[in-house]
């Protein structure tokens, strides 16, 4: 079973609190990718506290260039350079010129055979990417349909490649278990108001990490005008995207703790399962 590790290094909004730092989430997958989602102030120190060296990061995925999401980036770049590494930073295209001057490798997507990261436009007050991560876990074969095929052919079919055996071409789709889901997907929104165009572009996801800057004490129209969401907005997004897991983050400093968010989240009948993590909390997700 594919296992995803999420460590919430900073779960706050634009204003930090002593126990709620600026946005940064560490994600590590079963393939060995190490990804930092946004780089709020102090991100490198928080990584070091969980035993992750900046040069070991596969990439940093920045949602937008507001300072609360990027103030930690220069320190990460400098430390990586001192230790012989060079960071790869994914960001909206409008930010590439600024980031290139930091001496990092910049892009707006990352593609490998079994893993990719894609920018999805969200609804914020500036140009911003939500980051969609997709893993190809291969096909699960229906054993009754592959009897007699050699082991090498089974390996290729699981990886999604057609094979020719005894003059016959066999495609993965022919012999796959129809109940199995080949692709597993996570979406991290960064800052966004409710965004139906994002839902339409993305389709379904397994895990949604969605901002919930406000609880239920703020006029939703005001929240949306500021490019942010409420808990209710995040839940509606999770249902629109078919997410089985919803994580709420980017909690405003106006809330002394997260009890109000958790109380609202507790009213949601799963799915989705809703989590409101504290800083440094780790969530292991089976995809």
CSV table of C-alpha atoms in Angstrom, one decimal:
chain,number,residue,atom,x,y,z
A,1,UNK,CA,0.0,0.0,0.0
A,2,UNK,CA,1.6,3.4,-1.0
A,3,UNK,CA,2.3,5.5,2.1
A,4,UNK,CA,2.6,9.2,2.1
A,5,UNK,CA,4.2,11.1,5.0
A,6,UNK,CA,3.2,14.7,5.7
A,7,UNK,CA,4.8,16.9,8.4
A,8,UNK,CA,3.2,20.2,9.0
A,9,UNK,CA,6.0,22.6,9.7
A,10,UNK,CA,3.9,25.7,9.7
A,11,UNK,CA,0.1,25.8,9.7
A,12,UNK,CA,-0.5,29.6,10.2
A,13,UNK,CA,-1.7,32.4,7.9
A,14,UNK,CA,0.1,35.6,7.1
A,15,UNK,CA,0.8,36.5,10.8
A,16,UNK,CA,2.7,33.9,12.8
A,17,UNK,CA,2.0,32.8,16.4
A,18,UNK,CA,4.4,31.3,18.9
A,19,UNK,CA,2.9,27.9,18.2
A,20,UNK,CA,1.7,28.4,14.6
A,21,UNK,CA,4.4,29.3,12.1
A,22,UNK,CA,4.1,30.5,8.5
A,23,UNK,CA,3.2,28.0,5.8
A,24,UNK,CA,5.4,25.1,5.1
A,25,UNK,CA,4.6,21.4,4.7
A,26,UNK,CA,7.1,18.5,4.2
A,27,UNK,CA,5.9,15.7,2.1
A,28,UNK,CA,7.8,12.4,1.5
A,29,UNK,CA,6.5,9.6,-0.6
A,30,UNK,CA,7.2,5.9,-0.9
A,31,UNK,CA,9.4,6.5,-3.9
A,32,UNK,CA,11.8,8.7,-2.0
A,33,UNK,CA,10.7,12.1,-3.2
A,34,UNK,CA,11.2,14.9,-0.6
A,35,UNK,CA,9.0,17.9,-1.3
A,36,UNK,CA,8.6,21.1,0.6
A,37,UNK,CA,5.2,22.8,0.0
A,38,UNK,CA,5.8,26.5,0.4
A,39,UNK,CA,8.7,28.0,2.4
A,40,UNK,CA,7.5,30.2,5.2
A,41,UNK,CA,10.0,32.1,7.4
A,42,UNK,CA,12.2,29.7,9.3
A,43,UNK,CA,11.4,26.7,7.0
A,44,UNK,CA,15.0,25.4,7.0
A,45,UNK,CA,15.2,25.3,10.8
A,46,UNK,CA,12.0,23.3,10.9
A,47,UNK,CA,13.3,20.9,8.3
A,48,UNK,CA,16.5,20.4,10.4
A,49,UNK,CA,14.4,19.8,13.5
A,50,UNK,CA,12.8,16.8,11.7
A,51,UNK,CA,16.1,15.6,10.4
A,52,UNK,CA,15.8,16.7,6.8
A,53,UNK,CA,18.7,18.5,5.2
A,54,UNK,CA,17.8,21.3,2.7
A,55,UNK,CA,20.0,19.8,-0.1
A,56,UNK,CA,18.1,16.5,0.2
A,57,UNK,CA,14.9,18.1,-1.1
A,58,UNK,CA,13.7,16.9,-4.5
A,59,UNK,CA,12.0,20.3,-4.9
A,60,UNK,CA,10.2,23.2,-3.2
A,61,UNK,CA,6.8,23.9,-4.6
A,62,UNK,CA,5.8,27.5,-4.0
A,63,UNK,CA,2.2,28.5,-4.5
A,64,UNK,CA,2.7,32.2,-4.9
A,65,UNK,CA,5.1,35.0,-4.0
A,66,UNK,CA,3.4,36.5,-0.9
A,67,UNK,CA,6.0,36.8,1.8
A,68,UNK,CA,4.4,34.5,4.3
A,69,UNK,CA,4.9,31.7,1.7
A,70,UNK,CA,8.5,32.6,0.6
A,71,UNK,CA,10.5,34.3,3.3
A,72,UNK,CA,12.2,31.0,4.1
A,73,UNK,CA,13.3,30.4,0.6
A,74,UNK,CA,16.6,32.5,0.5
A,75,UNK,CA,17.9,30.6,3.6
A,76,UNK,CA,17.1,27.3,2.0
A,77,UNK,CA,18.9,28.3,-1.2
A,78,UNK,CA,22.0,29.5,0.6
A,79,UNK,CA,22.3,26.5,2.9
A,80,UNK,CA,21.8,24.1,0.0
A,81,UNK,CA,24.6,25.9,-1.9
A,82,UNK,CA,27.0,25.8,1.1
A,83,UNK,CA,26.4,22.0,1.3
A,84,UNK,CA,26.9,21.5,-2.4
A,85,UNK,CA,23.3,21.3,-3.6
A,86,UNK,CA,21.1,23.3,-5.9
A,87,UNK,CA,17.4,23.6,-5.1
A,88,UNK,CA,14.7,23.0,-7.7
A,89,UNK,CA,11.8,25.4,-7.2
A,90,UNK,CA,8.4,25.0,-8.8
A,91,UNK,CA,6.4,28.3,-8.9
A,92,UNK,CA,4.0,30.3,-11.1
A,93,UNK,CA,5.6,31.4,-14.3
A,94,UNK,CA,5.3,35.1,-13.3
A,95,UNK,CA,7.7,34.4,-10.4
A,96,UNK,CA,10.4,32.7,-12.4
A,97,UNK,CA,12.5,35.8,-13.1
A,98,UNK,CA,12.8,36.7,-9.5
A,99,UNK,CA,13.6,33.1,-8.4
A,100,UNK,CA,16.2,32.6,-11.1
A,101,UNK,CA,18.1,35.5,-9.6
A,102,UNK,CA,18.5,33.4,-6.4
A,103,UNK,CA,20.4,30.8,-8.5
A,104,UNK,CA,17.9,28.0,-8.3
A,105,UNK,CA,16.5,25.7,-11.0
A,106,UNK,CA,13.0,27.0,-11.7
A,107,UNK,CA,10.0,25.3,-13.4
A,108,UNK,CA,6.3,25.1,-13.3
A,109,UNK,CA,6.1,21.3,-13.5
A,110,UNK,CA,8.0,18.2,-12.7
A,111,UNK,CA,7.6,15.0,-14.7
A,112,UNK,CA,9.0,11.5,-14.1
A,113,UNK,CA,7.8,8.1,-15.2
A,114,UNK,CA,5.8,7.4,-12.0
A,115,UNK,CA,5.5,10.8,-10.4
A,116,UNK,CA,4.6,14.3,-11.6
A,117,UNK,CA,3.8,17.7,-10.1
A,118,UNK,CA,1.6,20.2,-12.0
A,119,UNK,CA,0.5,23.8,-11.5
A,120,UNK,CA,-3.2,24.3,-11.3
A,121,UNK,CA,-4.5,27.9,-11.3
A,122,UNK,CA,-6.3,28.8,-8.0
A,123,UNK,CA,-8.4,31.9,-7.1
A,124,UNK,CA,-6.2,34.2,-5.1
A,125,UNK,CA,-5.4,37.9,-5.3
A,126,UNK,CA,-2.2,37.3,-7.2
A,127,UNK,CA,-1.0,34.7,-9.7
A,128,UNK,CA,-0.9,31.5,-7.8
A,129,UNK,CA,-0.5,27.7,-8.3
A,130,UNK,CA,-2.2,24.9,-6.5
A,131,UNK,CA,0.1,22.0,-6.8
A,132,UNK,CA,-1.3,18.7,-8.0
A,133,UNK,CA,0.9,15.7,-7.3
A,134,UNK,CA,0.1,12.4,-9.1
A,135,UNK,CA,1.7,9.0,-8.6
A,136,UNK,CA,1.4,6.1,-11.0
A,137,UNK,CA,1.2,3.0,-8.9
A,138,UNK,CA,0.7,0.7,-11.9
A,139,UNK,CA,-2.0,-1.8,-12.7
A,140,UNK,CA,-3.3,-4.6,-10.5
A,141,UNK,CA,-3.7,-7.6,-12.7
A,142,UNK,CA,-6.7,-9.9,-12.8
A,143,UNK,CA,-4.8,-13.2,-12.3
A,144,UNK,CA,-7.4,-15.2,-14.2
A,145,UNK,CA,-6.6,-13.2,-17.3
A,146,UNK,CA,-2.8,-13.6,-17.2
A,147,UNK,CA,-2.4,-17.3,-16.7
A,148,UNK,CA,0.5,-18.6,-18.7
A,149,UNK,CA,2.2,-15.3,-19.2
A,150,UNK,CA,5.9,-15.1,-18.2
A,151,UNK,CA,7.0,-13.1,-15.2
A,152,UNK,CA,8.7,-10.5,-17.3
A,153,UNK,CA,5.4,-9.8,-19.2
A,154,UNK,CA,3.5,-9.5,-15.9
A,155,UNK,CA,6.1,-6.9,-14.7
A,156,UNK,CA,5.7,-4.9,-17.9
A,157,UNK,CA,1.9,-5.0,-17.7
A,158,UNK,CA,1.9,-3.8,-14.1
A,159,UNK,CA,4.0,-0.9,-15.2
A,160,UNK,CA,1.5,0.0,-17.8
A,161,UNK,CA,3.3,-1.3,-20.9
A,162,UNK,CA,1.8,-3.6,-23.5
A,163,UNK,CA,3.7,-6.9,-24.2
A,164,UNK,CA,3.9,-9.3,-27.1
A,165,UNK,CA,3.9,-12.9,-26.2
A,166,UNK,CA,3.6,-15.7,-28.7
A,167,UNK,CA,2.7,-13.3,-31.5
A,168,UNK,CA,-0.1,-11.8,-29.5
A,169,UNK,CA,-0.1,-8.2,-28.1
A,170,UNK,CA,-1.5,-7.9,-24.6
A,171,UNK,CA,-2.4,-4.5,-23.2
A,172,UNK,CA,-2.6,-3.7,-19.5
A,173,UNK,CA,-6.2,-2.6,-19.9
A,174,UNK,CA,-7.2,-6.0,-21.1
A,175,UNK,CA,-5.9,-7.9,-18.1
A,176,UNK,CA,-6.3,-5.2,-15.3
A,177,UNK,CA,-8.5,-5.5,-12.3
A,178,UNK,CA,-11.2,-3.0,-13.1
A,179,UNK,CA,-11.7,-2.1,-9.4
A,180,UNK,CA,-8.1,-1.0,-9.0
A,181,UNK,CA,-7.1,2.7,-9.2
A,182,UNK,CA,-3.9,3.2,-11.1
A,183,UNK,CA,-3.2,6.9,-10.2
A,184,UNK,CA,-3.1,8.4,-6.7
A,185,UNK,CA,-3.4,12.2,-6.4
A,186,UNK,CA,-2.9,15.0,-3.8
A,187,UNK,CA,-3.7,18.6,-4.3
A,188,UNK,CA,-2.2,21.4,-2.2
A,189,UNK,CA,-4.1,24.6,-2.8
A,190,UNK,CA,-2.0,27.3,-1.0
A,191,UNK,CA,-4.1,30.4,-0.6
A,192,UNK,CA,-7.4,30.4,-2.5
A,193,UNK,CA,-11.0,31.5,-2.4
A,194,UNK,CA,-13.6,28.9,-3.5
A,195,UNK,CA,-12.5,28.0,-7.0
A,196,UNK,CA,-14.8,25.9,-9.2
A,197,UNK,CA,-12.5,26.4,-12.2
A,198,UNK,CA,-9.8,24.6,-10.2
A,199,UNK,CA,-12.1,21.8,-9.3
A,200,UNK,CA,-13.0,21.3,-13.0
A,201,UNK,CA,-9.4,21.4,-14.1
A,202,UNK,CA,-8.3,18.9,-11.4
A,203,UNK,CA,-11.0,16.3,-11.4
A,204,UNK,CA,-10.8,13.8,-8.5
A,205,UNK,CA,-8.1,13.6,-5.8
A,206,UNK,CA,-7.4,11.3,-2.9
A,207,UNK,CA,-6.0,13.9,-0.5
A,208,UNK,CA,-6.8,17.6,-0.4
A,209,UNK,CA,-4.7,20.1,1.7
A,210,UNK,CA,-6.9,23.2,1.6
A,211,UNK,CA,-6.5,26.5,3.3
A,212,UNK,CA,-9.1,27.4,5.9
A,213,UNK,CA,-8.0,30.9,7.0
A,214,UNK,CA,-11.4,31.6,8.6
A,215,UNK,CA,-13.8,29.5,10.7
A,216,UNK,CA,-17.5,30.6,10.7
A,217,UNK,CA,-17.2,34.0,12.4
A,218,UNK,CA,-16.3,35.9,9.2
A,219,UNK,CA,-18.6,37.0,6.4
A,220,UNK,CA,-17.8,34.5,3.6
A,221,UNK,CA,-17.9,37.3,1.0
A,222,UNK,CA,-15.2,39.2,2.9
A,223,UNK,CA,-13.1,36.1,3.1
A,224,UNK,CA,-13.5,35.4,-0.6
A,225,UNK,CA,-12.7,39.1,-1.5
A,226,UNK,CA,-9.4,38.6,0.3
A,227,UNK,CA,-8.7,35.5,-1.7
A,228,UNK,CA,-9.2,33.1,1.2
A,229,UNK,CA,-11.6,30.3,2.3
A,230,UNK,CA,-13.6,29.3,5.3
A,231,UNK,CA,-13.9,25.8,6.8
A,232,UNK,CA,-17.2,25.3,5.0
A,233,UNK,CA,-15.5,26.3,1.7
A,234,UNK,CA,-12.8,23.8,2.1
A,235,UNK,CA,-15.3,21.0,2.9
A,236,UNK,CA,-17.3,21.9,-0.2
A,237,UNK,CA,-14.1,21.7,-2.3
A,238,UNK,CA,-13.2,18.3,-0.9
A,239,UNK,CA,-16.6,17.0,-1.8
A,240,UNK,CA,-16.4,18.5,-5.3
A,241,UNK,CA,-13.0,16.8,-5.8
A,242,UNK,CA,-14.1,13.5,-4.3
A,243,UNK,CA,-11.3,13.6,-1.7
A,244,UNK,CA,-11.3,10.9,1.0
A,245,UNK,CA,-8.9,13.0,3.2
A,246,UNK,CA,-9.1,16.7,3.8
A,247,UNK,CA,-6.4,18.6,5.7
A,248,UNK,CA,-7.2,22.2,6.9
A,249,UNK,CA,-4.3,24.6,7.2
A,250,UNK,CA,-3.3,28.3,6.9
A,251,UNK,CA,-5.3,29.2,10.0
A,252,UNK,CA,-5.5,32.9,10.9
A,253,UNK,CA,-3.8,34.2,14.0
A,254,UNK,CA,-7.1,35.7,15.0
A,255,UNK,CA,-7.9,32.3,16.5
A,256,UNK,CA,-6.0,31.6,19.7
A,257,UNK,CA,-6.2,27.8,19.0
A,258,UNK,CA,-7.8,25.5,16.5
A,259,UNK,CA,-10.8,24.3,18.5
A,260,UNK,CA,-13.3,26.3,16.4
A,261,UNK,CA,-12.0,24.8,13.2
A,262,UNK,CA,-12.0,21.3,14.7
A,263,UNK,CA,-15.5,21.7,16.0
A,264,UNK,CA,-16.7,22.7,12.5
A,265,UNK,CA,-14.8,19.9,10.9
A,266,UNK,CA,-16.3,17.4,13.3
A,267,UNK,CA,-19.7,18.1,11.8
A,268,UNK,CA,-18.7,16.6,8.5
A,269,UNK,CA,-19.9,13.0,7.9
A,270,UNK,CA,-16.9,11.2,6.3
A,271,UNK,CA,-15.8,11.0,3.7
A,272,UNK,CA,-13.9,13.2,3.7
A,273,UNK,CA,-12.0,12.5,6.9
A,274,UNK,CA,-11.0,16.0,8.1
A,275,UNK,CA,-7.7,16.8,10.0
A,276,UNK,CA,-6.7,20.1,11.5
A,277,UNK,CA,-3.0,19.6,12.4
A,278,UNK,CA,-0.8,21.5,14.8
A,279,UNK,CA,2.7,22.5,13.9
A,280,UNK,CA,5.1,19.6,13.7
A,281,UNK,CA,2.2,17.1,13.6
A,282,UNK,CA,2.9,14.1,11.2
A,283,UNK,CA,0.1,12.5,9.2
A,284,UNK,CA,0.7,9.2,7.4
A,285,UNK,CA,-1.7,8.6,4.6
A,286,UNK,CA,-2.3,5.3,2.8
A,287,UNK,CA,-3.1,6.1,-0.8
